[in-house]
Amino acid sequence: MENSNPVLDFVGPAGITRHWTGLGAGLPNRKQEEWKYVPVEALMEHLYPKPEQPLSLNQRPCPDGLPTEIRYLTVSQALSQAIPGIEQALNAIQTANLDGMAHRFKQAIGSQAMVLWVPKAFSANAPISLAPAIQTNGQTTDALLILLQAGAEIDLILPEEAKSSRFSFTYVGLEASAKLNLHRDLSGSDSVFAMSHIEAQLAESAQLNLVQWLQGAAAQRHSIQVNLAGAKSLAWISSLQFAQANNQVHSYVNMVHQSPEAESHQNIRQLALNSGVSSFTGKIHVALDAQKTQAYQHSAAMVLEVGGRTYHRPVLEIYADDVKCSHGATTGSLDEQALFYLQARGISKPAARRLLIEAFIEECLHEFHDSLQQKVRTDLIQSLP
Amino acid sequence: MYMLEIRNLHASIDGKPILKGLNLSVKAGEVHAIMGPNGSGKSTLASIIAGNEAYEITEGDVLFQGISLLDLQPHERAAAGVFLAFQYPVEIPGVSMMNFMKSAINEIRAQKGQEPIEASAFLKLVREKQALVELDAKLANRSVNQGFSGGEKKRNEVFQMAMLDPKLAVLDETDSGLDIDALRIVAQGVNALRNSQNSFLVITHYQRLLDYIVPDVVHVLANGKIIKTGSKDLALELEAKGYDWILETDQA
Ligand SMILES: Nc1ncnc2c1ncn2[C@@H]1O[C@H](COP(=O)(O)OP(=O)(O)OP(=O)(O)O)[C@@H](O)[C@H]1O
Ligand SMILES: [Mg+2]
């Protein structure tokens, strides 16, 4: 019997079959080079059919102690109160080329999605943590619009519910010089399916620093599209991915440089244990007039046990001529000589492995908020063989 | 009881025999030098004492204070008091020198059922031992051996030895790559640590080091065996005559 929530039909036997078909086909995504001329939409429709009934969303509860200047309300409320920026955000979502799964949110967003709105020049002095959406049928489906007015600055932590399958859509709208640090904990227990899409729009000199920790889950697929629409905007994406036995952990980034002098960094670290699979597909698109772009991508993977697999798929599409772009990918295993060196100094093999693994992820991990860093270290230490 | 007693040691790597019946006994308080041609198995011996699993022991035993080292993991050997100064210290990007040294000391203390070292005591120890080998304090802020010059790496090995204060230290060509001053400083460091309770096995190609660290016994290792043992004068003789004359006598 298939699940009644149409958007979550990747859960349940039929949905799982469809999902694996999708994975087997290389996770089609229009933004990927190899799928450029394939009618991916049709394929995705087949994998993830359009809902017949409107999608119903779960909501993240309002966090305690939210500064009074920050508003947390539904899209309908935001519309009726004419919150600045809401119209543009909804427009951007409706016109965005969202891929197979994310496009289903278009219908539902108009009313039930939640909006986190930060006024002009407001700067929160403590990080805001938005608890996971409340689940129904052991699943959560949520949509969140994060709107920062000009010059606003916040740190936002999005922990996820580890025990349920989830599907989420996040829109990030950053006005001029706004600055968002977004920390996502996407760890999940082994039976979970998790998919998400982030669509981010950056105005002039806006800054997005997005870090994510992907661990566990039967399958996770997270896509991020960043539109560097304003000149001198800046985006940093750090993704730390850990595939244990039977986990499928996949992330996609599409970094679109639309304006001059913007800068982007994609910094990925992948770890795979026996029969775990992790992949990263990262695209850098530089439009014709996005001169003086700086775009960098670095993905490094470490296979910790025989049978683990990791993939990097860099895609560069560059139309401007005065740009600095680079990408690099490395895959390796733990350095046996370094392990022996550490052991010879009294450090046990498991502790030596831990030191080397922490060193490997450090460059990515130090971008994470302290509380999340602590959690990542604990999660990792508990899961290492 | 010997500090180190090696009995008829046979070892191979990837099925290729390297050590072929090596015997060696070192008492507490002694310094033994091992010399020998390139590829004769000196580093192999050092690695086996420290517990490198890449080598297969096909025969014989290695006893440390009467107990077999072969049953112990490398970290257990370190906790028991065995130290190897590597011929080629390994660069470990991302692991800071200080984090590494602190982990090493605390893991050894934990194995002995002791509490972790206090931060202030640790720093004091670091400063004291840095001074002993005149190691640039700035290196402590870097990743383990990363970007260290050849000489700095060797000095860093002796610094680590001083930090861990082992009972048996094996120095594998710690003198190679050192300039004259560094050689003297490193040797002074070793001499400062020498006492009646510990022993050193000094692997070197040059008699010069042995002017500074005066050995009680000099051995020649060739073809996987100790083929000659003598006093420190043997080193002088080797320097003057090379190895051929002993190799010939050995075969005779
Ligand atoms: N990992 C390995 N794989 C294959 N052969 C090895 C390996 N390690 C050592 N050997 C071989 O074992 C022999 C002894 O090497 P070892 O490093 O012990 O020599 P050594 O006496 O330390 O030489 P040197 O004076 O040049 O440092 C050499 O022939 C070497 O090629
Ligand atoms: Mg050697």
XYZ file of C-alpha atoms and ligand atoms in Angstrom:
669
model
C 0.000 0.000 0.000
C 1.499 3.299 -1.025
C 1.730 6.174 1.368
C -1.140 8.632 1.294
C 0.975 11.770 1.325
C 1.668 12.221 -2.372
C 4.857 14.151 -1.981
C 6.351 11.434 0.119
C 5.705 8.628 -2.290
C 9.414 7.891 -2.357
C 8.725 6.270 0.993
C 6.902 2.965 0.976
C 7.721 0.005 -1.272
C 6.731 1.536 -4.609
C 8.362 4.832 -3.787
C 11.543 3.165 -2.681
C 11.716 1.238 -5.938
C 11.294 4.467 -7.859
C 13.887 6.140 -5.736
C 16.445 3.425 -6.386
C 15.693 3.630 -10.071
C 16.595 7.276 -9.783
C 19.823 6.548 -7.944
C 20.715 3.840 -10.422
C 20.209 6.260 -13.270
C 22.779 8.561 -11.709
C 20.369 10.870 -9.955
C 19.225 12.873 -12.936
C 19.332 16.577 -12.536
C 18.885 19.064 -15.322
C 21.773 21.047 -13.992
C 24.198 18.239 -14.728
C 26.173 18.195 -17.909
C 25.323 14.625 -18.840
C 21.616 15.274 -18.437
C 21.574 18.580 -20.272
C 19.830 17.272 -23.367
C 17.694 14.664 -21.677
C 14.092 15.484 -20.879
C 14.838 15.133 -17.193
C 11.550 16.736 -16.215
C 9.690 13.834 -17.745
C 11.961 11.348 -16.099
C 11.587 13.007 -12.752
C 7.823 13.145 -13.196
C 7.968 9.425 -13.612
C 10.121 8.962 -10.545
C 8.334 11.523 -8.477
C 4.876 12.050 -9.970
C 3.142 15.367 -9.473
C 0.772 15.278 -6.528
C -2.900 14.993 -7.358
C -3.921 16.719 -4.190
C -2.290 19.783 -2.701
C 0.724 19.027 -0.598
C 0.269 19.597 3.091
C 3.189 20.885 5.047
C 4.426 20.338 8.561
C 5.718 23.393 10.348
C 8.781 24.004 12.394
C 7.630 25.344 15.768
C 8.445 28.943 16.631
C 11.745 28.950 18.539
C 11.778 30.148 22.152
C 13.353 33.497 22.798
C 13.205 34.669 19.188
C 14.191 38.370 19.199
C 11.000 40.438 18.848
C 12.368 42.186 15.747
C 12.415 38.874 13.876
C 9.095 37.642 12.537
C 8.202 33.977 12.213
C 4.863 33.511 10.440
C 3.089 31.709 7.609
C 3.254 32.921 4.037
C -0.446 33.886 4.126
C 0.159 35.981 7.213
C 3.222 37.537 5.630
C 1.179 38.387 2.543
C -1.730 39.875 4.458
C 0.675 41.935 6.556
C 2.601 42.954 3.428
C 5.926 41.967 4.912
C 8.622 43.545 2.691
C 10.232 41.098 0.305
C 7.600 38.364 0.499
C 6.141 39.039 -2.964
C 9.544 38.927 -4.636
C 10.441 35.722 -2.824
C 7.247 33.984 -3.930
C 7.800 35.181 -7.475
C 11.339 33.904 -7.464
C 10.149 30.499 -6.289
C 7.371 30.264 -8.882
C 9.702 31.160 -11.731
C 12.637 29.077 -10.528
C 13.569 25.989 -12.488
C 13.136 23.609 -9.598
C 13.957 20.002 -10.305
C 11.766 16.909 -9.950
C 11.155 16.895 -6.253
C 11.351 20.525 -5.358
C 8.830 21.667 -7.982
C 6.093 20.018 -5.985
C 6.426 22.632 -3.329
C 5.407 25.412 -5.667
C 1.715 24.796 -5.075
C 1.867 24.520 -1.314
C 4.234 27.381 -0.627
C 1.667 30.096 -1.296
C -0.098 29.479 1.993
C 1.403 27.061 4.471
C 5.132 27.619 4.217
C 6.777 29.432 7.094
C 8.667 32.669 6.786
C 11.557 33.767 8.966
C 11.909 37.471 8.348
C 14.744 39.637 9.636
C 14.415 43.407 9.341
C 16.842 45.812 7.830
C 20.227 46.108 9.552
C 19.141 43.879 12.409
C 21.893 41.719 13.729
C 21.090 38.871 16.119
C 23.688 38.428 18.821
C 22.982 34.721 19.379
C 22.324 31.912 16.929
C 18.706 31.023 16.256
C 17.838 27.366 16.243
C 14.703 26.202 14.431
C 13.599 22.789 15.682
C 12.576 20.165 13.110
C 9.045 20.270 11.763
C 6.530 18.201 13.684
C 6.114 14.897 11.947
C 3.016 13.165 10.686
C 2.988 9.478 9.682
C 6.637 9.302 10.701
C 7.525 11.833 8.007
C 8.017 15.520 7.764
C 7.522 17.843 4.862
C 8.339 21.444 5.410
C 9.014 24.623 3.541
C 10.782 27.631 4.937
C 11.494 31.042 3.490
C 14.391 32.872 5.108
C 14.305 36.527 4.218
C 16.992 38.919 5.360
C 16.454 42.574 4.628
C 19.369 44.799 3.684
C 22.267 44.611 6.112
C 20.615 42.051 8.409
C 22.805 39.342 9.926
C 21.887 36.087 11.628
C 23.239 32.643 12.452
C 20.612 29.991 11.896
C 20.865 26.377 12.962
C 18.539 23.838 11.368
C 18.671 20.516 13.151
C 16.661 17.770 11.511
C 14.542 15.016 12.965
C 16.811 11.995 12.849
C 14.175 9.308 13.037
C 11.788 10.188 10.250
C 11.930 10.551 6.512
C 11.832 14.131 5.421
C 11.446 16.363 2.461
C 12.167 20.010 2.700
C 12.380 23.131 0.655
C 14.169 26.251 1.787
C 14.278 29.574 0.069
C 16.966 32.014 1.115
C 16.555 35.626 0.051
C 19.394 37.920 1.018
C 19.025 41.616 0.307
C 22.032 43.877 -0.190
C 24.818 43.251 2.351
C 22.708 40.808 4.353
C 24.647 37.968 5.909
C 23.351 34.513 6.731
C 25.239 31.686 8.395
C 23.155 28.578 7.874
C 24.107 25.384 9.700
C 22.294 22.224 8.736
C 22.448 18.960 10.613
C 21.243 16.350 8.154
C 22.056 13.231 10.088
C 19.530 10.466 10.082
C 18.956 6.952 11.316
C 19.556 4.192 8.829
C 16.039 3.606 7.517
C 15.383 7.243 6.749
C 14.964 8.909 3.351
C 15.778 12.560 3.214
C 15.663 15.043 0.399
C 15.931 18.748 0.336
C 16.415 21.677 -1.925
C 17.739 25.104 -1.070
C 17.199 27.946 -3.478
C 19.231 31.008 -2.562
C 19.136 34.464 -4.072
C 21.907 36.894 -3.141
C 21.742 40.621 -3.810
C 24.746 42.918 -3.996
C 27.432 42.213 -1.360
C 25.215 39.684 0.389
C 26.942 36.751 2.053
C 25.772 33.192 2.511
C 27.785 30.733 4.545
C 26.114 27.351 4.374
C 27.474 24.323 6.187
C 25.930 20.900 6.270
C 26.604 17.576 7.942
C 25.208 14.596 6.059
C 25.309 11.346 7.934
C 23.412 8.068 7.864
C 20.064 7.497 6.199
C 19.153 4.862 3.603
C 19.327 7.670 1.076
C 19.831 11.393 1.270
C 19.771 13.756 -1.633
C 20.297 17.434 -1.042
C 20.512 20.053 -3.711
C 21.502 23.658 -3.353
C 21.184 26.346 -5.944
C 22.873 29.642 -5.243
C 22.165 32.562 -7.522
C 24.833 35.190 -7.071
C 22.588 37.831 -8.552
C 24.236 40.868 -7.012
C 27.740 42.111 -7.650
C 30.310 41.266 -4.980
C 28.091 38.702 -3.356
C 29.835 35.854 -1.590
C 28.851 32.233 -0.987
C 30.667 29.575 1.011
C 29.362 26.034 1.036
C 30.937 23.427 3.275
C 29.533 19.950 3.064
C 30.713 17.143 5.264
C 29.377 13.768 4.171
C 29.687 10.471 5.978
C 28.275 7.309 4.407
C 28.262 4.317 6.704
C 27.259 0.802 5.680
C 24.255 0.882 3.321
C 23.990 4.663 3.372
C 23.541 6.694 0.204
C 24.571 10.284 0.753
C 24.419 12.669 -2.194
C 24.779 16.388 -2.486
C 24.407 18.747 -5.418
C 25.476 22.321 -5.712
C 24.739 24.654 -8.546
C 26.658 27.887 -8.081
C 25.432 30.473 -10.546
C 27.490 33.607 -10.991
C 25.182 36.133 -12.613
C 26.960 39.361 -11.677
C 30.512 40.639 -11.691
C 32.982 40.348 -8.836
C 31.115 37.713 -6.894
C 33.021 34.986 -5.102
C 32.102 31.414 -4.283
C 33.701 28.495 -2.487
C 32.583 24.885 -2.343
C 34.499 22.813 0.148
C 33.472 19.170 0.407
C 34.768 16.326 2.560
C 33.433 12.824 2.075
C 33.988 9.713 4.177
C 32.732 6.262 3.263
C 32.714 3.024 5.208
C 32.020 -0.442 3.873
C 29.138 -0.368 1.341
C 28.445 3.299 1.971
C 28.178 5.577 -1.047
C 28.747 9.297 -1.036
C 28.704 11.660 -3.969
C 29.099 15.314 -4.713
C 28.074 16.995 -7.919
C 29.122 20.590 -8.051
C 28.591 22.988 -10.837
C 30.028 26.420 -11.353
C 28.187 28.479 -13.915
C 29.630 31.869 -14.812
C 27.431 34.060 -16.971
C 28.866 36.092 -19.841
C 28.916 39.390 -17.985
C 29.963 37.985 -14.601
C 33.504 39.296 -15.037
C 36.034 39.157 -12.196
C 34.288 36.136 -10.794
C 36.206 34.033 -8.307
C 34.821 30.521 -8.005
C 36.524 27.665 -6.250
C 35.570 24.095 -5.609
C 37.471 21.483 -3.673
C 36.241 18.010 -2.893
C 38.270 15.446 -0.989
C 37.193 11.940 -0.148
C 38.530 9.235 2.096
C 37.416 5.643 1.777
C 37.867 4.137 5.224
C 36.904 0.557 4.476
C 37.008 -1.673 1.455
C 33.679 -1.441 -0.353
C 32.987 2.196 0.458
C 32.552 4.411 -2.598
C 32.824 8.112 -3.184
C 32.269 10.210 -6.295
C 33.031 13.751 -7.335
C 31.411 15.274 -10.369
C 32.688 18.766 -11.038
C 30.984 20.669 -13.827
C 32.265 24.041 -15.012
C 30.367 26.191 -17.432
C 32.163 29.470 -17.892
C 31.132 32.138 -20.376
C 32.986 35.156 -18.994
C 36.673 35.497 -19.816
C 38.132 37.418 -16.891
C 37.565 34.924 -14.094
C 39.463 32.916 -11.500
C 38.018 29.446 -11.236
C 39.473 26.249 -9.896
C 38.304 22.840 -8.925
C 40.050 19.844 -7.459
C 39.112 16.404 -6.287
C 41.101 13.804 -4.383
C 40.263 10.340 -3.153
C 42.404 8.296 -0.811
C 42.462 6.108 2.224
C 44.108 6.491 5.619
C 47.870 6.899 5.367
C 49.357 3.682 6.826
C 52.700 5.335 7.553
C 51.065 8.163 9.444
C 49.007 5.618 11.390
C 52.154 3.749 12.387
C 53.952 6.962 13.331
C 51.132 7.928 15.685
C 50.916 4.432 17.137
C 54.658 4.339 17.738
C 54.161 7.378 19.974
C 51.679 5.564 22.196
C 48.426 6.413 20.445
C 46.177 3.396 19.951
C 45.069 2.496 16.458
C 41.454 3.672 16.889
C 42.616 6.962 18.403
C 45.201 7.393 15.642
C 42.522 6.790 12.996
C 40.346 9.364 14.709
C 43.131 11.946 14.755
C 43.779 11.440 11.040
C 40.103 11.563 10.138
C 39.549 14.685 12.202
C 42.550 16.263 10.501
C 41.060 15.381 7.137
C 37.700 17.006 7.838
C 39.068 19.875 9.917
C 39.174 22.457 7.137
C 35.497 21.871 6.527
C 34.501 21.300 10.151
C 35.887 24.540 11.525
C 33.202 26.378 9.549
C 30.520 24.695 11.674
C 28.894 26.285 14.682
C 30.481 25.028 17.939
C 27.470 22.987 19.037
C 27.277 21.266 15.668
C 31.034 20.687 15.627
C 30.735 18.912 18.916
C 27.894 16.778 17.604
C 29.784 15.868 14.430
C 32.804 14.765 16.442
C 30.637 12.637 18.730
C 28.656 11.132 15.836
C 31.846 10.306 14.001
C 33.662 8.820 16.966
C 30.704 6.596 17.772
C 30.407 5.345 14.225
C 34.011 4.672 13.310
C 35.024 1.005 13.181
C 67.884 -9.299 32.531
C 68.535 -7.449 29.302
C 66.777 -4.269 28.287
C 66.585 -5.678 24.774
C 67.293 -9.194 23.710
C 66.819 -10.301 20.128
C 67.051 -14.014 19.477
C 67.532 -15.511 16.027
C 65.211 -12.998 14.391
C 63.996 -13.791 10.884
C 61.700 -11.303 9.197
C 60.425 -10.732 5.701
C 58.329 -8.290 3.744
C 56.068 -9.375 0.907
C 57.670 -12.805 1.156
C 61.181 -11.395 0.744
C 63.493 -12.324 3.668
C 65.293 -9.263 5.121
C 66.479 -10.338 8.554
C 68.058 -13.757 8.616
C 68.866 -14.849 12.140
C 69.759 -11.656 13.968
C 70.980 -11.780 17.587
C 71.500 -8.738 19.791
C 71.549 -8.074 23.523
C 71.555 -4.645 25.128
C 71.787 -4.056 28.895
C 70.306 -1.131 30.795
C 72.631 1.865 30.757
C 74.287 0.841 27.490
C 74.508 2.557 24.137
C 74.909 0.270 21.131
C 75.651 1.555 17.665
C 74.555 -0.317 14.558
C 76.324 0.352 11.293
C 75.989 -1.407 8.003
C 75.621 -1.012 4.250
C 72.505 0.476 2.657
C 69.681 -1.995 2.447
C 71.179 -4.360 5.006
C 68.073 -4.275 7.210
C 68.820 -1.633 9.860
C 65.540 0.266 9.453
C 63.719 -3.037 9.182
C 65.083 -4.001 12.593
C 64.095 -0.602 14.031
C 60.564 -0.885 12.593
C 60.132 -4.379 13.977
C 61.167 -3.264 17.460
C 58.571 -0.473 17.256
C 55.904 -2.880 15.973
C 55.391 -2.108 12.294
C 52.914 -4.720 11.070
C 54.182 -4.540 7.503
C 56.951 -6.987 8.422
C 56.323 -10.654 9.015
C 58.319 -12.314 11.769
C 58.977 -15.851 10.567
C 61.260 -16.984 13.382
C 62.817 -15.815 16.640
C 61.795 -13.358 19.322
C 62.310 -9.787 20.508
C 62.339 -9.443 24.287
C 62.075 -6.144 26.112
C 62.911 -6.402 29.820
C 62.219 -10.090 29.563
C 58.813 -9.911 27.877
C 58.168 -10.535 24.205
C 57.386 -7.383 22.278
C 55.853 -9.396 19.474
C 52.594 -9.805 21.395
C 52.241 -6.051 21.920
C 50.663 -3.433 19.675
C 52.902 -0.479 18.722
C 51.149 1.844 21.193
C 51.563 -0.694 23.983
C 55.269 -0.886 23.241
C 55.491 2.903 23.442
C 53.727 2.816 26.795
C 56.143 0.135 27.968
C 59.000 2.511 27.133
C 60.075 1.741 23.564
C 60.760 4.693 21.279
C 61.750 4.887 17.625
C 63.200 8.047 16.105
C 62.239 7.502 12.460
C 64.745 7.663 9.626
C 61.989 9.345 7.618
C 59.611 11.163 9.998
C 56.100 11.221 8.542
C 54.325 14.461 7.682
C 50.780 14.514 9.037
C 48.855 17.501 7.675
C 46.082 18.776 9.911
C 47.335 17.200 13.141
C 49.022 19.892 15.191
C 52.310 19.100 16.908
C 50.867 20.067 20.283
C 47.681 18.045 19.901
C 49.791 15.101 18.791
C 52.236 15.311 21.718
C 49.449 15.786 24.223
C 47.517 12.810 22.814
C 50.663 10.697 22.930
C 51.442 11.575 26.552
C 47.857 11.142 27.691
C 47.329 7.868 25.856
C 50.487 6.504 27.456
C 49.364 7.760 30.863
C 45.926 6.224 30.335
C 47.518 2.867 29.518
C 49.329 3.099 32.850
C 46.109 4.032 34.641
C 47.224 7.634 35.191
C 45.198 10.836 34.908
C 45.744 13.105 31.870
C 48.603 15.571 32.284
C 47.656 19.040 33.499
C 47.824 21.770 30.888
C 50.415 23.778 32.793
C 52.628 20.758 33.455
C 52.412 19.855 29.772
C 53.461 23.313 28.646
C 56.319 23.353 31.108
C 57.532 19.997 29.797
C 57.277 21.205 26.196
C 59.350 24.314 26.933
C 61.956 22.386 28.843
C 62.436 19.786 26.082
C 62.314 22.355 23.285
C 65.166 24.112 25.024
C 67.073 20.847 25.383
C 67.221 20.255 21.616
C 66.983 23.962 20.722
C 63.862 23.293 18.698
C 62.252 26.440 17.309
C 59.111 26.963 19.421
C 57.240 28.125 16.300
C 57.346 24.572 14.949
C 55.015 23.524 17.762
C 52.220 25.492 16.117
C 52.515 23.596 12.853
C 51.173 20.257 11.724
C 53.331 17.254 12.588
C 56.537 17.487 10.513
C 54.709 19.366 7.771
C 57.042 21.653 5.914
C 59.821 20.962 8.440
C 63.315 20.975 6.958
C 65.237 17.709 7.036
C 67.190 18.837 10.094
C 64.080 20.152 11.858
C 62.399 16.790 11.404
C 65.330 15.014 13.038
C 65.436 17.482 15.902
C 61.704 17.023 16.295
C 62.241 13.281 16.711
C 64.701 13.896 19.533
C 62.292 16.414 21.059
C 59.572 13.752 21.077
C 61.978 11.278 22.611
C 62.783 13.737 25.375
C 59.053 14.348 25.960
C 58.278 10.640 26.295
C 61.445 9.691 28.235
C 61.658 6.088 26.981
C 63.616 3.197 28.464
C 64.798 1.995 25.085
C 65.310 4.480 22.278
C 66.153 3.403 18.752
C 67.609 6.280 16.725
C 67.497 5.483 13.023
C 69.992 7.752 11.249
C 68.985 10.678 13.390
C 72.293 12.295 12.403
C 71.692 12.291 8.667
C 70.625 15.663 7.365
C 71.903 17.530 10.432
C 74.442 20.299 10.150
C 77.480 20.262 12.446
C 75.865 22.425 15.127
C 72.604 20.514 15.017
C 74.483 17.247 15.330
C 76.188 18.469 18.486
C 72.912 19.762 19.933
C 71.022 16.564 19.176
C 73.858 14.494 20.646
C 73.878 16.656 23.774
C 70.132 16.068 24.020
C 70.639 12.327 23.853
C 73.512 12.438 26.356
C 71.381 14.469 28.763
C 68.790 11.689 28.724
C 71.312 8.876 29.152
C 71.305 7.195 32.545
C 71.851 3.791 34.103
C 68.181 2.848 33.656
C 67.819 3.350 29.914
C 69.421 2.140 26.702
C 69.985 3.453 23.206
C 70.331 1.722 19.891
C 71.945 4.204 17.539
C 71.809 3.412 13.828
C 74.253 5.497 11.819
C 76.485 5.536 8.786
C 78.962 7.986 10.261
C 81.518 7.575 12.959
C 81.260 11.338 13.581
C 78.026 10.923 15.596
C 79.800 8.389 17.783
C 82.356 11.035 18.778
C 79.476 12.801 20.487
C 77.345 9.864 21.602
C 80.023 7.448 22.693
C 78.815 3.861 22.301
C 79.650 0.951 24.559
C 79.381 -1.501 21.674
C 79.431 -1.210 17.880
C 77.755 -3.820 15.642
C 77.872 -4.331 11.923
C 74.643 -5.464 10.316
C 74.921 -6.964 6.846
C 72.744 -9.366 4.903
C 70.178 -9.437 7.708
C 72.592 -10.483 10.462
C 75.012 -8.969 12.943
C 78.284 -10.040 11.382
C 80.715 -8.234 13.646
C 80.662 -6.704 17.105
C 83.374 -4.601 18.661
C 84.247 -1.533 20.716
C 83.902 2.033 19.443
C 87.197 1.615 17.634
C 85.363 -0.646 15.178
C 83.522 2.433 13.909
C 86.837 4.149 13.190
C 88.084 1.088 11.380
C 84.894 0.950 9.267
C 85.248 4.620 8.426
C 88.775 4.008 7.210
C 88.281 0.678 5.425
C 84.592 0.424 4.453
C 82.605 -2.788 4.768
C 84.200 -5.037 2.193
C 86.863 -6.490 4.446
C 84.286 -7.740 7.002
C 81.896 -8.967 4.347
C 84.755 -11.017 2.904
C 85.704 -12.396 6.331
C 82.034 -13.180 6.935
C 81.751 -15.193 3.783
C 84.998 -16.973 4.419
N 58.092 -1.994 2.315
C 59.059 -2.664 1.672
N 58.783 -3.340 0.537
C 59.759 -4.007 -0.113
N 61.014 -4.047 0.269
C 61.349 -3.410 1.398
C 60.396 -2.683 2.161
N 61.009 -2.147 3.221
C 62.302 -2.523 3.129
N 62.503 -3.266 2.034
C 63.791 -3.817 1.588
O 64.430 -4.403 2.690
C 65.828 -4.182 2.618
C 66.298 -3.558 3.928
O 65.809 -2.236 3.990
P 66.116 -1.279 5.231
O 65.350 -0.038 5.046
O 65.904 -2.025 6.484
O 67.672 -1.001 5.030
P 68.653 -0.063 5.827
O 69.723 -0.932 6.347
O 67.912 0.743 6.805
O 69.244 0.844 4.677
P 69.690 2.409 4.680
O 71.052 2.438 5.245
O 69.710 2.774 3.238
O 68.693 3.179 5.472
C 66.081 -3.335 1.396
O 66.492 -4.172 0.346
C 64.721 -2.743 1.092
O 64.569 -2.509 -0.273
Mg 67.498 2.704 6.995
